[in-house]
Amino acid sequence: MTAPTFRELVRAYLDLRWRLDPVSATQAGVREHDARLGAFTRADVRLAVAALKATAAAFEECETGVLADEIDQTAVLNDLRVGVARLEKERPHELNPEF
């Protein structure tokens, strides 16, 4: 099995992001998630953190040959790491009733 290309990883990252946060998908103009809200039970959050970490690991292993892709890769890795830290440390889904 061959490793996914950078563009394939970007598509997978966006799909994961929209599935985890359908409201942000709607805000970004992705309409297929309009009828859903995010799921933030403990089990859902554990799965989300695992998926975010696995996606980050895949991006870390991905070789890019273009500077623009390296910049995008850095931005995506930052977003993934912030997402993990937010769910694991800040826990807004537990502490903020408006979340």
PDB file of C-alpha atoms in Angstrom:
ATOM      1  CA  MET A   1       0.000   0.000   0.000  1.00  0.00           C
ATOM      2  CA  THR A   2       1.407   3.372  -0.969  1.00  0.00           C
ATOM      3  CA  ALA A   3       1.440   6.351   1.364  1.00  0.00           C
ATOM      4  CA  PRO A   4      -1.201   8.981   0.671  1.00  0.00           C
ATOM      5  CA  THR A   5      -0.134  12.082  -1.203  1.00  0.00           C
ATOM      6  CA  PHE A   6      -0.151  15.466   0.452  1.00  0.00           C
ATOM      7  CA  ARG A   7      -3.327  16.479  -1.402  1.00  0.00           C
ATOM      8  CA  GLU A   8      -5.065  13.248  -0.338  1.00  0.00           C
ATOM      9  CA  LEU A   9      -4.126  13.981   3.263  1.00  0.00           C
ATOM     10  CA  VAL A  10      -5.511  17.508   2.964  1.00  0.00           C
ATOM     11  CA  ARG A  11      -8.813  16.139   1.674  1.00  0.00           C
ATOM     12  CA  ALA A  12      -8.901  13.591   4.521  1.00  0.00           C
ATOM     13  CA  TYR A  13      -8.087  16.322   7.062  1.00  0.00           C
ATOM     14  CA  LEU A  14     -10.908  18.546   5.801  1.00  0.00           C
ATOM     15  CA  ASP A  15     -13.344  15.631   5.793  1.00  0.00           C
ATOM     16  CA  LEU A  16     -12.384  14.821   9.390  1.00  0.00           C
ATOM     17  CA  ARG A  17     -12.656  18.454  10.428  1.00  0.00           C
ATOM     18  CA  TRP A  18     -16.123  18.844   8.912  1.00  0.00           C
ATOM     19  CA  ARG A  19     -17.331  15.580  10.465  1.00  0.00           C
ATOM     20  CA  LEU A  20     -16.093  16.577  13.913  1.00  0.00           C
ATOM     21  CA  ASP A  21     -17.395  20.129  13.675  1.00  0.00           C
ATOM     22  CA  PRO A  22     -20.317  20.302  11.236  1.00  0.00           C
ATOM     23  CA  VAL A  23     -21.074  23.897  12.225  1.00  0.00           C
ATOM     24  CA  SER A  24     -17.661  24.994  10.937  1.00  0.00           C
ATOM     25  CA  ALA A  25     -18.388  23.055   7.739  1.00  0.00           C
ATOM     26  CA  THR A  26     -21.543  25.080   7.257  1.00  0.00           C
ATOM     27  CA  GLN A  27     -19.617  28.286   7.967  1.00  0.00           C
ATOM     28  CA  ALA A  28     -17.089  27.258   5.308  1.00  0.00           C
ATOM     29  CA  GLY A  29     -19.856  26.630   2.773  1.00  0.00           C
ATOM     30  CA  VAL A  30     -19.785  22.822   2.937  1.00  0.00           C
ATOM     31  CA  ARG A  31     -23.498  22.041   2.938  1.00  0.00           C
ATOM     32  CA  GLU A  32     -23.479  18.246   3.351  1.00  0.00           C
ATOM     33  CA  HIS A  33     -23.255  18.590   7.159  1.00  0.00           C
ATOM     34  CA  ASP A  34     -25.937  21.272   7.585  1.00  0.00           C
ATOM     35  CA  ALA A  35     -28.392  18.954   9.339  1.00  0.00           C
ATOM     36  CA  ARG A  36     -25.943  17.902  12.071  1.00  0.00           C
ATOM     37  CA  LEU A  37     -24.413  19.309  15.213  1.00  0.00           C
ATOM     38  CA  GLY A  38     -21.153  18.127  16.747  1.00  0.00           C
ATOM     39  CA  ALA A  39     -21.152  15.108  19.040  1.00  0.00           C
ATOM     40  CA  PHE A  40     -19.182  15.652  22.235  1.00  0.00           C
ATOM     41  CA  THR A  41     -19.817  12.732  24.542  1.00  0.00           C
ATOM     42  CA  ARG A  42     -16.712  11.355  26.230  1.00  0.00           C
ATOM     43  CA  ALA A  43     -16.602   8.482  23.758  1.00  0.00           C
ATOM     44  CA  ASP A  44     -16.987  10.864  20.806  1.00  0.00           C
ATOM     45  CA  VAL A  45     -14.198  13.081  22.114  1.00  0.00           C
ATOM     46  CA  ARG A  46     -11.869  10.094  22.635  1.00  0.00           C
ATOM     47  CA  LEU A  47     -12.474   9.020  19.030  1.00  0.00           C
ATOM     48  CA  ALA A  48     -11.985  12.571  17.787  1.00  0.00           C
ATOM     49  CA  VAL A  49      -8.674  12.947  19.640  1.00  0.00           C
ATOM     50  CA  ALA A  50      -7.450   9.616  18.269  1.00  0.00           C
ATOM     51  CA  ALA A  51      -8.434  10.617  14.732  1.00  0.00           C
ATOM     52  CA  LEU A  52      -6.766  14.027  15.075  1.00  0.00           C
ATOM     53  CA  LYS A  53      -3.555  12.447  16.401  1.00  0.00           C
ATOM     54  CA  ALA A  54      -3.510   9.843  13.620  1.00  0.00           C
ATOM     55  CA  THR A  55      -4.031  12.532  11.003  1.00  0.00           C
ATOM     56  CA  ALA A  56      -1.229  14.623  12.518  1.00  0.00           C
ATOM     57  CA  ALA A  57       1.091  11.607  12.422  1.00  0.00           C
ATOM     58  CA  ALA A  58       0.267  11.048   8.753  1.00  0.00           C
ATOM     59  CA  PHE A  59       1.054  14.687   7.958  1.00  0.00           C
ATOM     60  CA  GLU A  60       4.337  14.467   9.872  1.00  0.00           C
ATOM     61  CA  GLU A  61       5.366  11.483   7.745  1.00  0.00           C
ATOM     62  CA  CYS A  62       4.308  13.082   4.469  1.00  0.00           C
ATOM     63  CA  GLU A  63       7.069  14.465   2.255  1.00  0.00           C
ATOM     64  CA  THR A  64       6.252  17.628   0.373  1.00  0.00           C
ATOM     65  CA  GLY A  65       8.405  18.842  -2.458  1.00  0.00           C
ATOM     66  CA  VAL A  66       7.035  22.342  -2.749  1.00  0.00           C
ATOM     67  CA  LEU A  67       7.517  25.218  -0.323  1.00  0.00           C
ATOM     68  CA  ALA A  68       3.845  26.204  -0.524  1.00  0.00           C
ATOM     69  CA  ASP A  69       2.846  22.669   0.496  1.00  0.00           C
ATOM     70  CA  GLU A  70       5.308  22.749   3.406  1.00  0.00           C
ATOM     71  CA  ILE A  71       3.706  25.974   4.605  1.00  0.00           C
ATOM     72  CA  ASP A  72       0.248  24.415   4.312  1.00  0.00           C
ATOM     73  CA  GLN A  73       1.487  21.284   6.083  1.00  0.00           C
ATOM     74  CA  THR A  74       2.765  23.401   8.973  1.00  0.00           C
ATOM     75  CA  ALA A  75      -0.580  25.211   9.216  1.00  0.00           C
ATOM     76  CA  VAL A  76      -2.550  21.940   9.193  1.00  0.00           C
ATOM     77  CA  LEU A  77      -0.278  20.370  11.811  1.00  0.00           C
ATOM     78  CA  ASN A  78      -0.757  23.436  13.999  1.00  0.00           C
ATOM     79  CA  ASP A  79      -4.536  23.201  13.636  1.00  0.00           C
ATOM     80  CA  LEU A  80      -4.492  19.493  14.468  1.00  0.00           C
ATOM     81  CA  ARG A  81      -2.285  19.992  17.526  1.00  0.00           C
ATOM     82  CA  VAL A  82      -4.397  22.889  18.777  1.00  0.00           C
ATOM     83  CA  GLY A  83      -7.526  20.766  18.297  1.00  0.00           C
ATOM     84  CA  VAL A  84      -6.049  17.922  20.329  1.00  0.00           C
ATOM     85  CA  ALA A  85      -4.856  20.252  23.089  1.00  0.00           C
ATOM     86  CA  ARG A  86      -8.211  21.991  23.200  1.00  0.00           C
ATOM     87  CA  LEU A  87     -10.155  18.757  23.585  1.00  0.00           C
ATOM     88  CA  GLU A  88      -7.701  17.172  26.041  1.00  0.00           C
ATOM     89  CA  LYS A  89      -6.725  20.150  28.176  1.00  0.00           C
ATOM     90  CA  GLU A  90      -9.302  22.936  27.830  1.00  0.00           C
ATOM     91  CA  ARG A  91     -12.260  20.530  27.510  1.00  0.00           C
ATOM     92  CA  PRO A  92     -14.774  23.175  26.367  1.00  0.00           C
ATOM     93  CA  HIS A  93     -17.309  20.401  25.697  1.00  0.00           C
ATOM     94  CA  GLU A  94     -17.319  19.688  29.463  1.00  0.00           C
ATOM     95  CA  LEU A  95     -16.772  23.124  30.940  1.00  0.00           C
ATOM     96  CA  ASN A  96     -18.720  25.490  28.674  1.00  0.00           C
ATOM     97  CA  PRO A  97     -22.476  24.944  28.604  1.00  0.00           C
ATOM     98  CA  GLU A  98     -22.718  27.107  25.475  1.00  0.00           C
ATOM     99  CA  PHE A  99     -20.270  24.888  23.582  1.00  0.00           C
TER     100      PHE A  99
END
